[in-house]
Coordinates of C-alpha atoms and ligand atoms in Angstrom, one line a residue:
M1 CA 10.3 12.1 19.1
N2 CA 7.3 10.0 19.8
T3 CA 4.5 12.3 20.2
L4 CA 2.4 13.4 16.8
A5 CA 1.2 16.5 16.2
N6 CA -1.9 15.5 14.5
D7 CA -2.4 11.2 14.9
T8 CA -5.8 11.0 13.6
F9 CA -4.4 8.0 11.0
L10 CA -3.3 6.5 14.0
R11 CA -6.7 6.5 15.6
A12 CA -8.9 5.9 12.6
L13 CA -7.1 2.8 12.8
R14 CA -7.1 1.5 15.7
R15 CA -10.6 2.7 15.4
E16 CA -10.3 5.0 18.8
P17 CA -13.0 8.6 17.8
T18 CA -11.6 10.8 15.9
E19 CA -12.5 14.8 14.8
Y20 CA -12.5 14.2 11.5
T21 CA -12.0 11.3 8.4
P22 CA -8.8 11.1 8.1
I23 CA -6.7 10.8 4.2
W24 CA -4.1 10.0 2.1
L25 CA -3.4 8.7 -1.5
M26 CA -1.6 5.5 -2.0
R27 CA 0.9 7.0 -4.3
Q28 CA 0.7 10.1 -3.5
A29 CA 3.7 10.7 -3.9
G30 CA 3.9 10.0 -8.3
R31 CA 4.1 11.0 -11.6
Y32 CA 1.3 13.4 -11.3
L33 CA 3.4 15.9 -9.5
P34 CA 5.5 17.9 -11.4
E35 CA 7.9 18.4 -8.6
Y36 CA 8.0 14.6 -8.0
N37 CA 9.4 14.2 -12.1
A38 CA 12.2 16.9 -11.4
T39 CA 14.1 14.8 -8.5
R40 CA 13.2 11.7 -10.3
K41 CA 15.0 13.1 -13.3
R42 CA 18.1 14.5 -10.9
A43 CA 17.9 10.9 -9.7
G44 CA 18.7 9.0 -13.0
S45 CA 16.0 6.8 -13.1
F46 CA 13.1 5.3 -10.5
L47 CA 15.3 2.3 -9.1
A48 CA 18.0 5.0 -8.6
L49 CA 15.4 7.2 -6.5
C50 CA 14.2 4.7 -4.8
K51 CA 17.6 3.9 -3.6
T52 CA 19.1 7.4 -2.8
P53 CA 17.5 8.0 0.8
D54 CA 17.4 11.5 0.3
L55 CA 15.8 11.8 -2.7
A56 CA 13.2 9.3 -1.6
C57 CA 12.4 11.0 1.4
E58 CA 12.8 14.6 -0.5
V59 CA 9.9 13.2 -2.9
T60 CA 8.0 11.3 0.4
L61 CA 7.4 14.5 1.6
Q62 CA 6.1 16.8 -1.5
P63 CA 2.6 15.9 -1.8
L64 CA 2.5 16.5 2.4
E65 CA 3.7 20.2 1.2
R66 CA 1.1 20.5 -1.4
Y67 CA -1.6 18.7 0.7
R68 CA -3.0 18.4 4.1
L69 CA -2.5 15.0 4.0
D70 CA -3.0 13.1 6.8
A71 CA 0.1 10.2 6.7
A72 CA 3.6 9.4 5.3
I73 CA 3.8 6.6 3.0
L74 CA 7.9 5.5 2.9
F75 CA 8.7 5.9 -1.1
S76 CA 9.8 3.0 -2.3
D77 CA 8.5 0.0 -4.8
I78 CA 7.7 -3.2 -3.5
L79 CA 9.8 -5.2 -5.5
T80 CA 12.6 -4.2 -3.3
V81 CA 12.3 -7.4 -1.5
P82 CA 12.6 -9.9 -5.5
D83 CA 15.6 -7.9 -6.2
A84 CA 17.2 -8.4 -3.2
M85 CA 17.2 -11.9 -3.7
G86 CA 19.1 -11.4 -6.8
L87 CA 16.7 -11.7 -9.6
G88 CA 17.4 -8.6 -11.0
L89 CA 14.4 -5.9 -11.7
Y90 CA 14.8 -3.3 -13.9
F91 CA 12.2 -1.0 -15.4
A92 CA 11.3 -0.8 -19.0
E93 CA 10.3 2.6 -20.5
G94 CA 6.4 2.2 -20.7
E95 CA 6.0 -1.0 -19.7
G96 CA 6.5 -1.4 -15.9
P97 CA 8.4 -3.6 -13.9
K98 CA 10.8 -6.6 -15.1
F99 CA 13.0 -9.0 -13.7
E100 CA 16.1 -10.2 -15.3
R101 CA 15.8 -14.3 -13.9
P102 CA 12.3 -15.1 -13.6
V103 CA 12.1 -17.9 -11.0
R104 CA 10.5 -20.5 -13.3
D105 CA 12.2 -23.9 -12.6
E106 CA 12.8 -25.8 -8.9
A107 CA 16.8 -25.3 -9.2
A108 CA 16.0 -21.6 -9.6
V109 CA 13.4 -22.0 -6.0
R110 CA 15.7 -24.1 -4.2
Q111 CA 18.2 -20.9 -4.5
L112 CA 15.5 -18.2 -3.3
A113 CA 16.9 -16.8 -0.1
V114 CA 15.4 -14.4 2.8
P115 CA 17.4 -11.1 1.8
D116 CA 19.3 -9.6 5.2
P117 CA 17.4 -6.1 5.8
S118 CA 20.2 -4.8 6.9
G119 CA 22.1 -6.0 3.6
E120 CA 21.4 -5.0 0.4
L121 CA 17.8 -3.6 1.4
R122 CA 19.5 -1.1 3.9
Y123 CA 18.6 2.2 1.8
V124 CA 15.3 1.1 2.5
T125 CA 15.8 1.9 6.3
D126 CA 18.5 4.2 5.6
A127 CA 14.9 5.9 3.9
V128 CA 12.8 5.5 6.9
R129 CA 15.7 7.0 9.3
T130 CA 15.5 10.1 7.0
I131 CA 12.2 10.5 7.0
R132 CA 10.9 9.9 10.9
G133 CA 13.6 12.9 10.8
A134 CA 12.4 15.1 8.2
L135 CA 9.1 14.9 9.1
A136 CA 9.9 15.8 13.1
G137 CA 6.4 14.6 14.4
S138 CA 3.6 16.3 11.8
V139 CA 1.9 13.5 10.4
P140 CA 2.9 9.3 11.0
L141 CA 5.2 7.8 8.3
I142 CA 3.4 4.3 7.1
G143 CA 5.9 1.7 6.4
F144 CA 5.2 -1.2 3.6
S145 CA 5.6 -4.0 2.2
G146 CA 4.0 -6.1 -0.8
S147 CA 2.7 -9.9 0.2
P148 CA 4.2 -12.9 -0.3
W149 CA 1.5 -14.0 -3.2
T150 CA 2.1 -10.6 -5.2
L151 CA 5.9 -10.8 -5.1
A152 CA 5.5 -14.8 -6.2
C153 CA 3.7 -13.1 -9.1
Y154 CA 6.1 -10.8 -10.4
M155 CA 8.9 -13.0 -9.9
V156 CA 7.7 -16.1 -11.7
E157 CA 5.6 -14.4 -14.4
G158 CA 8.8 -11.8 -14.8
G159 CA 7.2 -8.8 -14.9
A160 CA 3.5 -7.5 -14.8
S161 CA 1.0 -9.9 -16.4
D162 CA -2.9 -10.2 -17.4
D163 CA -3.0 -13.9 -17.1
F164 CA -1.6 -14.9 -14.8
R165 CA -0.5 -18.3 -16.8
E166 CA 2.9 -19.0 -15.6
I167 CA 2.5 -18.3 -12.1
K168 CA -1.3 -20.2 -12.2
T169 CA 0.7 -23.3 -14.3
M170 CA 2.8 -23.6 -10.8
L171 CA 0.0 -23.6 -8.6
Y172 CA -2.0 -26.1 -9.9
R173 CA 0.5 -28.3 -11.3
R174 CA 3.3 -28.1 -8.5
P175 CA 1.7 -26.4 -5.4
D176 CA 4.7 -27.0 -3.6
L177 CA 7.4 -25.2 -4.9
L178 CA 4.9 -22.5 -5.6
G179 CA 4.6 -23.3 -0.8
R180 CA 8.7 -22.8 -1.1
I181 CA 8.4 -19.5 -3.2
L182 CA 5.7 -18.4 -0.8
D183 CA 7.8 -19.7 2.6
V184 CA 11.0 -17.4 1.3
N185 CA 8.5 -14.6 0.8
A186 CA 6.5 -14.5 4.0
A187 CA 9.4 -14.7 6.2
A188 CA 11.3 -12.0 3.5
V189 CA 8.3 -9.2 4.3
A190 CA 8.5 -10.5 8.0
A191 CA 12.2 -9.8 8.5
Y192 CA 11.4 -6.5 6.3
L193 CA 8.5 -5.0 8.1
D194 CA 9.9 -5.5 11.2
A195 CA 13.2 -3.8 9.7
Q196 CA 11.3 -0.9 9.0
I197 CA 9.4 -1.1 12.3
E198 CA 12.6 -0.6 13.9
A199 CA 14.1 2.6 11.5
G200 CA 11.1 4.0 12.7
A201 CA 7.8 3.2 11.1
Q202 CA 4.3 3.6 12.6
A203 CA 2.3 2.1 10.5
L204 CA 2.4 -1.1 8.2
M205 CA 0.5 -1.6 4.8
I206 CA 0.5 -5.1 3.0
F207 CA 0.0 -4.5 -0.6
D208 CA -1.8 -7.7 -1.9
S209 CA -2.0 -6.4 -5.3
W210 CA -3.0 -9.7 -7.2
G211 CA -4.7 -11.7 -4.9
G212 CA -7.9 -11.3 -6.9
A213 CA -6.5 -12.8 -9.7
L214 CA -7.6 -15.9 -7.2
A215 CA -10.1 -18.1 -6.8
D216 CA -12.3 -18.9 -4.1
G217 CA -9.9 -21.5 -2.2
A218 CA -6.6 -20.9 -4.3
Y219 CA -7.1 -16.9 -2.5
Q220 CA -7.4 -18.6 1.6
R221 CA -4.6 -21.1 1.2
F222 CA -1.9 -19.0 -1.4
S223 CA -2.3 -15.1 -0.4
L224 CA -4.7 -15.1 2.7
E225 CA -2.8 -17.9 4.7
P226 CA 1.0 -16.4 4.3
M227 CA 0.1 -13.1 4.9
R228 CA -1.9 -14.1 8.2
R229 CA 1.7 -16.1 9.1
V230 CA 3.5 -12.8 8.4
I231 CA 1.5 -11.1 10.8
A232 CA 1.8 -14.0 13.2
S233 CA 5.7 -13.8 13.3
L234 CA 6.7 -10.0 13.5
K235 CA 8.3 -9.5 16.4
R236 CA 8.9 -5.4 16.5
R237 CA 5.2 -4.8 15.8
V238 CA 3.6 -3.4 19.6
D239 CA 1.4 -0.1 18.9
E240 CA 2.3 -0.3 15.3
P241 CA -1.6 -0.8 13.9
L242 CA -1.3 -3.0 10.0
I243 CA -3.4 -3.3 7.3
V244 CA -3.8 -5.7 5.0
F245 CA -5.2 -4.5 0.6
T246 CA -6.2 -6.9 -1.5
K247 CA -7.5 -5.7 -5.0
G248 CA -10.9 -7.3 -5.9
G249 CA -10.8 -8.8 -2.1
G250 CA -14.3 -7.7 -1.9
G251 CA -15.8 -11.3 -1.6
W252 CA -13.2 -12.1 1.5
L253 CA -13.7 -9.7 3.9
E254 CA -14.7 -11.5 6.3
E255 CA -11.6 -13.8 6.2
M256 CA -9.5 -11.0 6.2
A257 CA -10.6 -9.5 9.2
G258 CA -9.6 -12.6 10.9
I259 CA -5.3 -12.8 9.9
G260 CA -4.4 -10.3 12.7
C261 CA -4.7 -6.9 10.9
D262 CA -6.3 -3.8 12.2
A263 CA -7.7 -2.9 8.9
I264 CA -8.3 -3.5 5.7
G265 CA -7.8 -1.5 2.7
V266 CA -10.7 -1.7 -0.6
D267 CA -11.1 -1.1 -3.3
W268 CA -14.0 1.1 -5.4
T269 CA -16.2 -2.0 -6.4
V270 CA -17.2 -2.6 -2.8
N271 CA -19.5 -0.3 -1.2
L272 CA -18.1 0.4 2.1
G273 CA -21.8 0.8 3.9
R274 CA -22.4 -2.7 3.5
A275 CA -18.0 -3.5 4.1
R276 CA -18.6 -2.2 7.0
A277 CA -21.9 -3.9 8.5
R278 CA -19.9 -7.2 7.8
V279 CA -16.3 -6.1 9.2
G280 CA -16.8 -2.7 11.0
D281 CA -16.4 -3.9 14.9
R282 CA -13.2 -6.2 13.9
V283 CA -11.0 -4.0 11.9
A284 CA -11.2 -0.5 10.3
L285 CA -11.5 0.5 6.7
Q286 CA -9.6 2.1 4.4
G287 CA -10.5 3.4 1.3
N288 CA -12.1 3.4 -1.7
L289 CA -13.0 6.6 -3.7
D290 CA -12.0 5.2 -7.9
P291 CA -8.8 6.6 -8.8
M292 CA -10.4 7.8 -11.5
A293 CA -13.2 10.3 -10.0
L294 CA -10.2 12.9 -9.8
M295 CA -10.1 12.9 -13.5
A296 CA -13.4 14.1 -13.4
G297 CA -14.0 18.7 -12.8
P298 CA -14.2 19.3 -8.9
E299 CA -17.7 19.3 -8.8
Q300 CA -17.5 15.4 -9.7
V301 CA -14.4 14.8 -7.2
R302 CA -16.1 16.8 -4.6
A303 CA -19.6 15.0 -5.0
E304 CA -18.2 11.6 -5.1
A305 CA -15.8 12.1 -2.3
I306 CA -19.1 12.8 0.1
R307 CA -20.6 10.1 -1.6
V308 CA -17.9 7.0 0.0
L309 CA -17.9 8.9 3.7
D310 CA -21.8 9.0 2.9
D311 CA -21.6 4.8 2.2
F312 CA -19.3 4.2 5.2
G313 CA -22.3 6.5 7.6
A314 CA -20.5 8.5 10.9
P315 CA -18.1 6.4 12.4
K316 CA -18.9 5.8 16.1
A317 CA -17.1 4.2 18.9
G318 CA -15.7 0.8 17.8
A319 CA -15.5 1.7 13.7
G320 CA -12.8 4.3 12.0
H321 CA -12.4 4.7 8.4
V322 CA -9.6 6.3 6.8
F323 CA -10.0 7.9 3.5
N324 CA -8.2 6.8 0.7
L325 CA -8.8 5.8 -3.3
G326 CA -9.5 2.3 -4.2
H327 CA -6.0 1.0 -6.1
G328 CA -3.1 3.8 -6.8
I329 CA -3.4 7.4 -8.1
S330 CA -3.3 8.0 -12.2
Q331 CA -0.1 9.3 -13.4
F332 CA -2.6 11.7 -15.3
T333 CA -4.4 13.7 -12.4
P334 CA -4.6 17.1 -12.0
P335 CA -3.2 18.4 -8.8
D336 CA -5.8 20.5 -8.3
N337 CA -8.1 17.6 -7.6
V338 CA -6.4 16.4 -5.3
A339 CA -6.6 19.6 -3.3
V340 CA -10.2 18.9 -3.2
L341 CA -10.8 16.2 -2.2
V342 CA -8.5 16.3 0.8
E343 CA -10.3 20.1 1.5
T344 CA -13.8 17.9 0.9
V345 CA -12.8 14.8 2.9
H346 CA -12.0 16.8 5.6
D347 CA -15.0 19.3 6.0
H348 CA -17.8 16.2 5.1
G349 CA -15.6 14.2 8.0
R350 CA -16.1 16.5 10.4
R351 CA -19.6 17.0 9.3
L352 CA -20.9 13.8 9.8
R353 CA -19.4 14.1 13.5
G354 CA -22.0 16.9 14.1
G355 CA -19.1 19.6 13.4
G356 CA -19.4 22.3 11.1
A357 CA -16.9 22.6 8.3
S358 CA -14.6 24.2 9.4
A359 CA -11.6 26.7 8.1
S360 CA -9.6 24.2 10.3
S361 CA -8.7 21.9 7.9
L362 CA -7.9 24.9 4.8
Ligands
CP3_1 O1 2.3 5.4 -2.4 C1 3.7 5.6 -2.7 O2 3.4 6.9 -2.8 C2 4.5 4.7 -2.2 C3 5.6 4.5 -3.3 C4 5.1 3.3 -4.1 C5 5.6 3.1 -5.5 N1 4.5 1.9 -5.7 C6 6.2 4.3 -5.8 C7 5.5 3.7 -7.1 C8 4.3 1.8 -3.1 C9 4.0 1.8 -2.2 C10 4.0 1.6 -4.3 C11 4.0 -0.2 -4.1 C12 3.7 -0.9 -5.4 N2 4.9 -0.8 -6.3 C13 2.6 -2.5 -5.8 C14 1.8 -2.5 -4.9 C15 0.7 -1.0 -4.9 C16 0.0 -1.2 -6.2 O3 -0.3 -0.9 -7.3 O4 -0.7 -2.5 -5.9 C17 3.1 -3.1 -6.9 C18 2.1 -3.8 -7.6 C19 4.5 -2.0 -8.1 C20 4.9 -3.0 -9.0 C21 5.3 -1.4 -9.5 N3 6.0 -0.2 -9.5 C22 4.8 -1.4 -11.0 C23 3.7 -1.7 -11.4 C24 5.2 0.0 -11.3 C25 5.0 0.7 -12.6 C26 3.3 1.2 -12.5 C27 3.4 2.7 -13.6 O5 2.7 3.0 -13.5 O6 4.1 2.5 -14.9 C28 5.3 0.3 -10.2 C29 6.5 2.0 -10.5 C30 6.5 3.0 -9.9 N4 6.4 2.4 -8.1 C31 6.0 4.3 -9.6 C32 6.0 4.6 -8.2 C33 5.8 6.0 -8.2 C34 6.3 4.9 -11.0 C35 7.5 5.0 -11.7 C36 7.8 6.2 -12.2 O7 8.5 7.2 -11.9 O8 7.9 6.1 -13.5

């Protein structure tokens, strides 16, 4: 099925007129939802959940059953790619992701190879196909990948890091080795995103969660340039818009707008009105409520959402706003606040376009 009942999200990304501001949330399927925790328990682990297409489909749909979200995002993880490279991904309870075999020396770098998306990563494209079928043309499905740099951070550090000491030591001492990792990652990410498009993804997002840890200059060379190459080498993308999200990338928006993406995701440190003045007619913007605003009461959630929408201002021809959080939703978020958020964004978005708040978003 190619026609969508609700394509507001895709139109906003293309900077076409929309009746209201579309919204989805990073990590919208996750631990703040009791039904997610129940399915995860049945799966046995987070990774088993990712690797079982029927269960990945089930949790992808859960937030859409509760809220009038304007897009679904494939339930998976950015670290499936280095896992498929043989680095041995595991999740230590309470410690986040880790790799059994981090890439620390020249020999390990030489061994890296691009995983075939139809091999080890087959469960991802199977999940995309299953989810597309289950969505039955209701809202678009977003596919995604980590950025070459952000994947390299986990591959070299072996897990999460506060200071990125290992990978930055490599960056300054052996930029050639880091360059080789980024080349492999860029080819892997491009093949992975192409495969998701082929399986049915209708938009793409590149998560550059750690680009903001780089110095100016290093960001352009080690994060932005590999992302530009990924986008330039995508084969399958024809109509599917692509979003790039560098967390902490507020200083580089103009440069991000020039790498061939359709939209830029921004974190909550950025003022959306000023961001729009900088890039607004070149790309759409996605963001950027502080996820912790959802920890307050419904009145504050409403006020903060309206502030973000007003900061962007009335979307006119040639501009596009997709409402999102500035980063992933916290596992401690009260689910009822998400309902308030979605309703407020739809209603106030209509008002900004000169329409009245109506019950049609309820
Ligand atoms: O947005 C969605 O709903 C789609 C699913 C999704 C997940 N991870 C599910 C997930 C997406 C798009 C991601 C991306 C991802 N994964 C990123 C980039 C975005 C970002 O947050 O910056 C990163 C850096 C990762 C790596 C990762 N995966 C980390 C650091 C963690 C641990 C987080 C924690 O709070 O423990 C994960 C696990 C993870 N990925 C969970 C979910 C729902 C929680 C796993 C669980 O159920 O225990």
